[in-house]
CSV table of C-alpha atoms in Angstrom, one decimal:
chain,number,residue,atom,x,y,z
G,234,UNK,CA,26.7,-18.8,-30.6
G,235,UNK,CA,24.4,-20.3,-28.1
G,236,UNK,CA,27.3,-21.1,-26.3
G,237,UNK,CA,28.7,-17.9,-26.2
G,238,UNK,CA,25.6,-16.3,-24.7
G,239,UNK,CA,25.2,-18.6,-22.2
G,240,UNK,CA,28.6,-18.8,-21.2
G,241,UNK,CA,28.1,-15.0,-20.7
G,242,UNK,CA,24.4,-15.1,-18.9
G,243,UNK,CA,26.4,-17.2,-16.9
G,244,UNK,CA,29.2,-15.2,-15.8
G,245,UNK,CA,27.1,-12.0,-15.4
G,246,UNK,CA,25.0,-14.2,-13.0
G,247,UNK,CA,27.7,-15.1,-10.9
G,248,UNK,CA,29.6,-12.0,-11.2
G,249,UNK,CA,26.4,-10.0,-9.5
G,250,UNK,CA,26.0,-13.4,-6.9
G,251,UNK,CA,30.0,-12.4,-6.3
G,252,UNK,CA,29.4,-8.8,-5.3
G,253,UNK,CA,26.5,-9.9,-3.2
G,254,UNK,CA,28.5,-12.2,-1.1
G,255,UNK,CA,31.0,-9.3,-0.9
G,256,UNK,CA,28.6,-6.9,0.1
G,257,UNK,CA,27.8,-9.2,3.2
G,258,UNK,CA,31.5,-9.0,4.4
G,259,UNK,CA,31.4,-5.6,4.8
G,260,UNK,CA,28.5,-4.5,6.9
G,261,UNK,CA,29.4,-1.7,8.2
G,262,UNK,CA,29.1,-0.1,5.2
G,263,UNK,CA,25.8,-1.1,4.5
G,264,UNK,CA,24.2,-0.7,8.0
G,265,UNK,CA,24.3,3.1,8.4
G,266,UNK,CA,22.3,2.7,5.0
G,267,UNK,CA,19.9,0.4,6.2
G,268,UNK,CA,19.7,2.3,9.5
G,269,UNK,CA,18.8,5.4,7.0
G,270,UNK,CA,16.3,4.2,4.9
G,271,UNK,CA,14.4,2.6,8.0
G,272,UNK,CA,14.5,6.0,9.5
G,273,UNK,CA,13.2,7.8,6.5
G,274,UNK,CA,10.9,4.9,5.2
G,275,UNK,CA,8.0,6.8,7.1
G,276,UNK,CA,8.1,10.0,6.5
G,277,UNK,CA,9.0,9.5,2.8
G,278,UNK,CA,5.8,7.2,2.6
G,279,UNK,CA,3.6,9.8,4.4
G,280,UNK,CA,4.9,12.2,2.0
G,281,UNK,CA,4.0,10.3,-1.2
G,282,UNK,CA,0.7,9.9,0.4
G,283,UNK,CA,0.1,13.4,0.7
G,284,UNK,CA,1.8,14.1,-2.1
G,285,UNK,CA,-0.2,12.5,-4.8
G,286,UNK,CA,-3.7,13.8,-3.4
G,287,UNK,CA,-2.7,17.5,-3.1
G,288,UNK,CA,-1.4,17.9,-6.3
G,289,UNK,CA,-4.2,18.0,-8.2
G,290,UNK,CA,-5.7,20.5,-6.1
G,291,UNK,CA,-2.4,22.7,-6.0
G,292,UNK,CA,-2.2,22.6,-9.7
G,293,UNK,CA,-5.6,23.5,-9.6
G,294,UNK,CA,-5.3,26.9,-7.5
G,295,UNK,CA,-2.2,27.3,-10.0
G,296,UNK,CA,-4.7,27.6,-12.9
G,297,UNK,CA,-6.7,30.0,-11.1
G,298,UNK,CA,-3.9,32.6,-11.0
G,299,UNK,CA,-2.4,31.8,-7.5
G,300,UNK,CA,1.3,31.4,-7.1
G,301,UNK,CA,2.3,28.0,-7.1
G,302,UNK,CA,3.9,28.6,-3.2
G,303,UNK,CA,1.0,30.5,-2.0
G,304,UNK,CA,-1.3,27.6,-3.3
G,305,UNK,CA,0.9,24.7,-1.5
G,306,UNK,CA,0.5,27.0,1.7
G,307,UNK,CA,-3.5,27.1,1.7
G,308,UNK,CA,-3.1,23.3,1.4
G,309,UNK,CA,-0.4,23.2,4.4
G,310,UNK,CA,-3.4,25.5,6.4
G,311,UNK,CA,-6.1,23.2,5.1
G,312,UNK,CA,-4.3,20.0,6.5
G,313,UNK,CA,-3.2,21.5,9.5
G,314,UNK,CA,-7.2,22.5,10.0
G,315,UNK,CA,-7.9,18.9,9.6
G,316,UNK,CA,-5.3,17.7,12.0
G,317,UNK,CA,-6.2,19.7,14.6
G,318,UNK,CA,-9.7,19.2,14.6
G,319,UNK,CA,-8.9,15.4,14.7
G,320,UNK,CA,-6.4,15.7,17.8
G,321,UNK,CA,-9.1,17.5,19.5
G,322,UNK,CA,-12.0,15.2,18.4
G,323,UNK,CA,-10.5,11.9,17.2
G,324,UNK,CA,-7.5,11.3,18.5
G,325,UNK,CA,-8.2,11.4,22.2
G,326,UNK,CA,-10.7,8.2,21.6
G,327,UNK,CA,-8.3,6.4,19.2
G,328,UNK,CA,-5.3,6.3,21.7
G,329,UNK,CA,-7.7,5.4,24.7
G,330,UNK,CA,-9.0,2.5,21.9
G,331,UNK,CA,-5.6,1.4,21.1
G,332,UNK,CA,-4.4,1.1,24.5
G,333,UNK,CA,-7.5,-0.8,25.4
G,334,UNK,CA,-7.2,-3.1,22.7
G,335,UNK,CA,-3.7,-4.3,23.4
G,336,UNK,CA,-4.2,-4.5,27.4
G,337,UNK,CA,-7.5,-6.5,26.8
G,338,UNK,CA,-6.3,-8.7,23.6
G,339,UNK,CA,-4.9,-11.5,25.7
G,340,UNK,CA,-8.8,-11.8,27.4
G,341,UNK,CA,-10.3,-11.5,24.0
G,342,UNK,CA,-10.0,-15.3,23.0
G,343,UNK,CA,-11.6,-16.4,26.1
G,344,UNK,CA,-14.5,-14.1,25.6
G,345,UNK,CA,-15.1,-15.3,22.3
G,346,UNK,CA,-14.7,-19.5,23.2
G,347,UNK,CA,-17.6,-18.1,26.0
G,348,UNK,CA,-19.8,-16.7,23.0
G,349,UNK,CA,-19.4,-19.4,20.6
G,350,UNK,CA,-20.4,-22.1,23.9
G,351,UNK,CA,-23.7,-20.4,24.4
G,352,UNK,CA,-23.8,-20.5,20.3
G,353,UNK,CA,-23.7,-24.3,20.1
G,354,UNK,CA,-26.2,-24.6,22.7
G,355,UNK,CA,-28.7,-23.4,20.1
G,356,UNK,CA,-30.5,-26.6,18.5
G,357,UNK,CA,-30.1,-25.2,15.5
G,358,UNK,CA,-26.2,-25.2,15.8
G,359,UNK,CA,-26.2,-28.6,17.6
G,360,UNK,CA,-27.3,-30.5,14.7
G,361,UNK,CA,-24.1,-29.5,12.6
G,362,UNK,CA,-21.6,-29.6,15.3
G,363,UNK,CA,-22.1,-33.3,17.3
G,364,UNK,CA,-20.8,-33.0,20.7
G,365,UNK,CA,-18.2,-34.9,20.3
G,366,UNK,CA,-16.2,-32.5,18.6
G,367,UNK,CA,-17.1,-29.5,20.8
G,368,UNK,CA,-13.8,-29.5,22.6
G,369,UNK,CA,-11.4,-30.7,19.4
G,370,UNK,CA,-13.3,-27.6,18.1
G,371,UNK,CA,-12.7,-25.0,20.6
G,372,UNK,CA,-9.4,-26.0,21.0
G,373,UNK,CA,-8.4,-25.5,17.8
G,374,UNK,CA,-10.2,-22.5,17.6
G,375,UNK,CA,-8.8,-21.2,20.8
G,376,UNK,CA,-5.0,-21.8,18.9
G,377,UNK,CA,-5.8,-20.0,16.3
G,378,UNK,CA,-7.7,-17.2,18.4
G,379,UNK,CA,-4.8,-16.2,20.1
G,380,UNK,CA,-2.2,-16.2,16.9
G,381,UNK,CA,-4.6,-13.5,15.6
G,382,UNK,CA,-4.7,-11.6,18.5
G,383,UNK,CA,-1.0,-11.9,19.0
G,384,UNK,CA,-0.4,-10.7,15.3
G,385,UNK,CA,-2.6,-7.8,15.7
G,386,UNK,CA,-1.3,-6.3,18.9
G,387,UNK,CA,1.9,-6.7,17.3
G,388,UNK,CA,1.1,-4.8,14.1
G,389,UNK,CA,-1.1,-2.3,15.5
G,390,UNK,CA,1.8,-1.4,18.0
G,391,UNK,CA,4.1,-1.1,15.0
G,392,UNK,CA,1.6,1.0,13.4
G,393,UNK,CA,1.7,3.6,16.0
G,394,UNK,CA,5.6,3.1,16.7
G,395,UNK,CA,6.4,5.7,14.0
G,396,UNK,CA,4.4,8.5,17.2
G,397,UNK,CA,7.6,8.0,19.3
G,398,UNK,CA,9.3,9.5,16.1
G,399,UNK,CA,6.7,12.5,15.5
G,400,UNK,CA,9.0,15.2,15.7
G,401,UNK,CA,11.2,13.5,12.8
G,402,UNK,CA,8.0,13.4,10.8
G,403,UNK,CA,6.7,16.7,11.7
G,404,UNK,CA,9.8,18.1,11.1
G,405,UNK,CA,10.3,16.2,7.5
G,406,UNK,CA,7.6,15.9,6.0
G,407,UNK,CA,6.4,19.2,5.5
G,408,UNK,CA,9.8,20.3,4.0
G,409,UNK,CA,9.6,17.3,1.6
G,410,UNK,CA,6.0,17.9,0.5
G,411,UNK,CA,6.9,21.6,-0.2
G,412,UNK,CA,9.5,21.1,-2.4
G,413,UNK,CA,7.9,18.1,-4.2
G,414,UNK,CA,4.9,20.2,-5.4
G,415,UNK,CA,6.7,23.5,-5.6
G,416,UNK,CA,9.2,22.1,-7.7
G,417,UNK,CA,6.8,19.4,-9.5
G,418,UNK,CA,7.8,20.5,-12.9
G,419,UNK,CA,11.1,20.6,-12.8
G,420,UNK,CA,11.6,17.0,-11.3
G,421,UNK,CA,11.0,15.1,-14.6
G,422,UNK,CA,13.5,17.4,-16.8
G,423,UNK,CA,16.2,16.7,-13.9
G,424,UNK,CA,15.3,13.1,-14.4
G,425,UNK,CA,15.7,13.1,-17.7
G,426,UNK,CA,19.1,14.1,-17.8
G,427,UNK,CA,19.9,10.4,-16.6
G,428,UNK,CA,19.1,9.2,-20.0
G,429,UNK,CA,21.5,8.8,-23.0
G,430,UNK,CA,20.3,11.4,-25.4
G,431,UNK,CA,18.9,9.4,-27.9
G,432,UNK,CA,16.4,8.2,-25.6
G,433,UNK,CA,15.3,11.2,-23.7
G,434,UNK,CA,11.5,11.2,-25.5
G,435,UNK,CA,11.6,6.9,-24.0
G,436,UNK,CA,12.4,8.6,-20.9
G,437,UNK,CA,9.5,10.7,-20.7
G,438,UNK,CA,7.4,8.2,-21.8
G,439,UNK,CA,8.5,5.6,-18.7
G,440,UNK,CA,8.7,8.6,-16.3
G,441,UNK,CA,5.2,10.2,-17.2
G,442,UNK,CA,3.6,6.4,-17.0
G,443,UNK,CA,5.4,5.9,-13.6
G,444,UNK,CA,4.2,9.0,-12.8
G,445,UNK,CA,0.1,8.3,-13.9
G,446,UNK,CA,0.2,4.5,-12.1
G,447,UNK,CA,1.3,5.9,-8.8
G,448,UNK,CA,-1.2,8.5,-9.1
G,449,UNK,CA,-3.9,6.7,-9.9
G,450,UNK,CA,-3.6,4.2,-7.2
G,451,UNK,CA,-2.2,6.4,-4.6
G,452,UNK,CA,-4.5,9.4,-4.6
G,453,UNK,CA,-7.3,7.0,-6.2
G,454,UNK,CA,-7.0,4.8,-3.1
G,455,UNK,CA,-6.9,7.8,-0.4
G,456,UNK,CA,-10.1,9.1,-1.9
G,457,UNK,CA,-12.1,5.3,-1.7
G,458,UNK,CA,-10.4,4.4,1.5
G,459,UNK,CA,-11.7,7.7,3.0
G,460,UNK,CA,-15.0,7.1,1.5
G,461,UNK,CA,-14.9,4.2,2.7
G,462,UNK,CA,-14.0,4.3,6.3
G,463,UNK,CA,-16.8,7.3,6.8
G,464,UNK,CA,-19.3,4.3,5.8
G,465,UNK,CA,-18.3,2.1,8.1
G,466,UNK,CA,-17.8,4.3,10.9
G,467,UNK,CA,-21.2,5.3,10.5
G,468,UNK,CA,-22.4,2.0,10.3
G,469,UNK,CA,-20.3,1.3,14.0
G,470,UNK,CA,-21.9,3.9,15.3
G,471,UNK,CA,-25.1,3.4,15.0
G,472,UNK,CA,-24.7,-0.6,16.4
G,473,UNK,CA,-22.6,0.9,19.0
G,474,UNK,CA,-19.7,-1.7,17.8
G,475,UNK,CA,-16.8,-1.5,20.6
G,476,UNK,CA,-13.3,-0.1,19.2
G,477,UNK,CA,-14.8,2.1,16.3
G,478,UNK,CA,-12.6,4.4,15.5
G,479,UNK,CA,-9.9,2.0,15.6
G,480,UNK,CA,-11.0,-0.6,13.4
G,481,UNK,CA,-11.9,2.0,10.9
G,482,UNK,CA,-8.7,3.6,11.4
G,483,UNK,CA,-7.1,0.1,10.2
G,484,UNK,CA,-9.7,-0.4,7.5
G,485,UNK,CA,-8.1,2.7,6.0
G,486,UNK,CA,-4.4,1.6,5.9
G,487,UNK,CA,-5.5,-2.7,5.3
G,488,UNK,CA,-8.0,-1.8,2.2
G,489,UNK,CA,-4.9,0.0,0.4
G,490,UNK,CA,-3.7,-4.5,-0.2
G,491,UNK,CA,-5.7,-5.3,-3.1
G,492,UNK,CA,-7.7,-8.3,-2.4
G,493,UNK,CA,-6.4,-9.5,0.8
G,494,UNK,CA,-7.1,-5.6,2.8
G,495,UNK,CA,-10.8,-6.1,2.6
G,496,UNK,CA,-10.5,-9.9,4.3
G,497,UNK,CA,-7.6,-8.6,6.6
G,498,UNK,CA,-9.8,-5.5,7.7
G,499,UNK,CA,-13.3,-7.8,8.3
G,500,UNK,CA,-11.8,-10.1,10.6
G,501,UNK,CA,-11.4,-7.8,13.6
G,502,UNK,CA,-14.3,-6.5,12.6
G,503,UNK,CA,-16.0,-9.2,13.2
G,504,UNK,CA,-13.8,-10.7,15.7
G,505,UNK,CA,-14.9,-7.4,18.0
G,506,UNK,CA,-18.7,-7.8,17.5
G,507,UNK,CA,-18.5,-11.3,18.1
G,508,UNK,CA,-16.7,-10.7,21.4
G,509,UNK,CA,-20.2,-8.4,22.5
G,510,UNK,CA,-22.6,-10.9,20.8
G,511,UNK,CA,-23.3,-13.2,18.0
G,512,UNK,CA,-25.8,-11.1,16.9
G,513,UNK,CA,-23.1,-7.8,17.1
G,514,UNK,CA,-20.6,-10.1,15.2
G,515,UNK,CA,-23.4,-10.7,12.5
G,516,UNK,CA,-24.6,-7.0,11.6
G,517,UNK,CA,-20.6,-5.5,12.1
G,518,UNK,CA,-19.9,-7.9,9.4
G,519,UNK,CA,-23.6,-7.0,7.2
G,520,UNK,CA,-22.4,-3.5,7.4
G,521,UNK,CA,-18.6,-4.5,6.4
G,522,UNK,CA,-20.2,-6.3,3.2
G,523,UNK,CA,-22.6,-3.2,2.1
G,524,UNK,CA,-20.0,-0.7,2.7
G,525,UNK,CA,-17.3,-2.8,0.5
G,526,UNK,CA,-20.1,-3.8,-2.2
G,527,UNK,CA,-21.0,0.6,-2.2
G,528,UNK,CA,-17.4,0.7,-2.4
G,529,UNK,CA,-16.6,-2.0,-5.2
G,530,UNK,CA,-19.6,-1.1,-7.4
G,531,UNK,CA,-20.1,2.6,-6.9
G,532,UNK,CA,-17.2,4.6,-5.7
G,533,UNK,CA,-14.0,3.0,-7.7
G,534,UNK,CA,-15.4,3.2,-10.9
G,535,UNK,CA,-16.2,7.0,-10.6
G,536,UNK,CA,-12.9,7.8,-8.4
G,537,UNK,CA,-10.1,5.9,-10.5
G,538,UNK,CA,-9.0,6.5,-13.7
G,539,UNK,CA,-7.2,3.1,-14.0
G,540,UNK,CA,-7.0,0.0,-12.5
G,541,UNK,CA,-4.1,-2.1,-11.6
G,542,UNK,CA,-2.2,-3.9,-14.7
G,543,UNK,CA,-1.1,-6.8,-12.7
G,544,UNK,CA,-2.4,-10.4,-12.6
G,545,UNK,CA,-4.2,-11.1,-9.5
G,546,UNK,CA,-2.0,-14.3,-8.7
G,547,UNK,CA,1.3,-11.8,-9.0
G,548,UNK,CA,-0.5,-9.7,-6.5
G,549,UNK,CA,-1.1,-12.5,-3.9
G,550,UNK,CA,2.2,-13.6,-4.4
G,551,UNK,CA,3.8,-10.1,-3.8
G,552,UNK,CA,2.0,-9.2,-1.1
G,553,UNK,CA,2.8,-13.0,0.4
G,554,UNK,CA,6.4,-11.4,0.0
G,555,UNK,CA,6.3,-8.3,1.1
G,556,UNK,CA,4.3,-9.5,4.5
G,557,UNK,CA,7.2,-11.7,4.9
G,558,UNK,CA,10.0,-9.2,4.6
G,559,UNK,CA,8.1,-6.3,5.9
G,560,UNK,CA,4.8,-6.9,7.5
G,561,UNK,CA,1.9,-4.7,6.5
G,562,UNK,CA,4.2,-1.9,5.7
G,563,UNK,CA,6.2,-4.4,3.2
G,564,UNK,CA,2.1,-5.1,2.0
G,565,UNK,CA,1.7,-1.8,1.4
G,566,UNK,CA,4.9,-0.7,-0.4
G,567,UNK,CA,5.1,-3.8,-2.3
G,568,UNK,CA,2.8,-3.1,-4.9
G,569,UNK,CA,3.2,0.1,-6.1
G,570,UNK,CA,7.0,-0.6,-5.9
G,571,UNK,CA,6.4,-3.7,-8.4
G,572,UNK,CA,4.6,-1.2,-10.8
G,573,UNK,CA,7.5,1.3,-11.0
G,574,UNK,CA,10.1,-1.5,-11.4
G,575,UNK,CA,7.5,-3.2,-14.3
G,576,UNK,CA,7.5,-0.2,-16.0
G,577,UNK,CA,10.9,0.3,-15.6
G,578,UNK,CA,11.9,-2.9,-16.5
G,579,UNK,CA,9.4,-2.8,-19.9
G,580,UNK,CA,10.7,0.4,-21.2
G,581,UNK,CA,14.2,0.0,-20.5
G,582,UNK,CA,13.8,-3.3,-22.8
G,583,UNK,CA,12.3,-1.6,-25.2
G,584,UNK,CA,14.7,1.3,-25.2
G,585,UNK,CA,17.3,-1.9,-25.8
G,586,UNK,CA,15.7,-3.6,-28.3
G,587,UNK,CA,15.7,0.0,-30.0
G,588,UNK,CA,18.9,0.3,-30.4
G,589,UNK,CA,19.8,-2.9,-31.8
G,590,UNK,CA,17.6,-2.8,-34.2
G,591,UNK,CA,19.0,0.9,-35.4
G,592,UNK,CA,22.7,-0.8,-35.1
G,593,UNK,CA,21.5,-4.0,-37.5
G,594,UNK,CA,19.6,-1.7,-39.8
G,595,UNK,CA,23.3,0.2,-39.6
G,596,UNK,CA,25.1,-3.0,-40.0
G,597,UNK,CA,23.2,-4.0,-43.2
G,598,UNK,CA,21.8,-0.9,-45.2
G,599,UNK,CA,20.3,-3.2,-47.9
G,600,UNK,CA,18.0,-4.7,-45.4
G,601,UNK,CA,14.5,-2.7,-46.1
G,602,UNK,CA,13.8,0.6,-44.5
G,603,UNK,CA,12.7,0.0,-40.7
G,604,UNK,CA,10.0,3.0,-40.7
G,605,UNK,CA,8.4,0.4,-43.4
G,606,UNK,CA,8.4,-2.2,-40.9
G,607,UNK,CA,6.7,-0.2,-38.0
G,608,UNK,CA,4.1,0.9,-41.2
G,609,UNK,CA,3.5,-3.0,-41.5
């Protein structure tokens, strides 16, 4: 019997490798697909992030006696408020910031090499760092210097790529996001009619924890990030740290990686501050550390309702992947697309297992009642 199964693990195996390999040979079917989804990859994900925020507010005015459509359309006024104050206030200083950035990154390294060279002429520093290795030690820091520079132009110019397609987003998103919370109700029943119909209460179950996880760490994480960007933006401010609005602005998007978006969003913090002074690199990264610790211990455990389910080393290890496939937008989708396969996955299983237990308990009507089994 062991035989049997494996002989058949096996041939499913290569059966699915088969259609994969024949799947390559035929590109042209699957490129205008590919072409698709990385056209619609942005606004679908600005969507969700709206999405998940507003509806709790939308429901909300609902309860209060408002149409459902009239409450989605104070929201759309609300938003649009917010975005035009921020294109008359905000946005103005961020593009001048970002252009200024990526003109002035290639001078950056030099800058800092200057800083740390005055730094090591402190006594202090000297007795740590023999002269010997001074120059083994800038140039390795010089090497490394300029691969972060180099990877941060290059993200933070793929981060504002998706403004050469602003009319595709304008023009999607708000159709998407109207019909998503107008028709919020009747998106799970449609769903459901993808199950068999012996499983349909399973399917609510898998849909409505899908659902809750996504929630939680979608709209959960808007609310801290926002928190936490206003903290450190006042905290800039009032050191007069170079690049504000931009680092904060990327604080925002880099704190939504668990773990590895609070180290990916200090470093050019700090990297800035050091470029001014040592002492600017020292308090931009004192007011990085009380902002997260305000963040960590105050703000996530009143703003979400649940944390992540996932091992920390799965985490690192999908976030390693998704960087690799898709760079900080692979980081970002990566997890919450690993919770709605696990959950997936988990109930689908148990849906399985389900059913083979009701054919055995067919198969052998003399085997004690299953309902006294889940009792036990």
């Amino acid at each position: 019997m062991l035989q049997r199964r494996f002989f058949r693990i096996g041939a499913g195996v290569a059966l699915i490798l088969l259609i994969v390999y024949l799947g390559t040979l035929v590109d042209f079917i699957f490129t205008p697909i590919a072409s698709l989804i990385s056209l619609t990859i942005v606004p679908l994900l600005i969507t969700a992030f709206l999405y998940y925020p507003l509806r709790p507010l939308v429901n909300y005015l609902e309860k209060k006696k408002l149409k459902r459509s009239l409450s989605i359309l104070l929201m759309y006024l609300a938003v649009i408020i917010v975005l035009a104050i921020f294109s008359i206030i905000g946005w103005p200083t961020l593009r001048d910031q970002v252009s200024s950035f990526i003109e002035n990154a290639p001078r950056f390294t030099q800058s800092i090499i200057t800083q740390i060279q005055l730094l090591q002429q402190n006594p202090t520093i000297q007795q740590y760092i023999p002269a010997e290795n001074n120059q083994e030690l800038i140039a390795k820091l010089t090497e490394y210097l300029n691969t972060i520079f180099d990877w941060l132009s290059v993200h933070i110019s793929s981060m504002f790529s998706f403004i050469s397609n602003f009319v595709l987003v304008v023009a999607t998103v708000p159709i998407m996001l109207y019909y998503l919370l107008k028709d919020d109700k009747r998106l799970s029943p449609q769903l459901l009619k993808l199950f068999p119909a012996g499983h349909k209460e399973d399917g609510k179950a898998m849909l409505d924890e899908m659902d809750d996880s996504l929630s939680s760490f979608i709209a959960g994480r808007v609310l801290v990030n926002l928190a936490l960007c206003v903290l450190l933006y006042i905290g800039f401010l009032i050191i007069d740290l170079p690049y504000s609005l931009l680092l904060v602005f990327l604080a925002f998007f880099l704190n939504f990686i668990p773990y590895i978006g609070a180290i990916l969003s200090a470093v050019p913090v700090a990297i800035v501050g050091l470029i001014e002074s040592p002492a600017m690199g020292i308090w931009a990264i004192v007011i990085v550390i009380i902002a997260q610790m305000i963040q960590n211990n105050l703000l996530e455990p009143i703003i979400f309702g649940k944390q992540l389910d996932i091992h920390p080393f799965t985490i690192v290890v999908l976030l390693l992947v998704g960087g690799d496939m898709g760079g900080i937008l692979g980081m970002l989708l990566v997890i919450p697309l690993y919770m709605v396969v696990k959950i997936g996955i988990v109930h689908i299983y148990g849906m399985y297992l389900k059913d083979k237990m009701n054919h055995n308990f067919e198969d052998n009507p003399n085997k004690p009642n299953k309902d006294s089994i889940f009792k036990l």
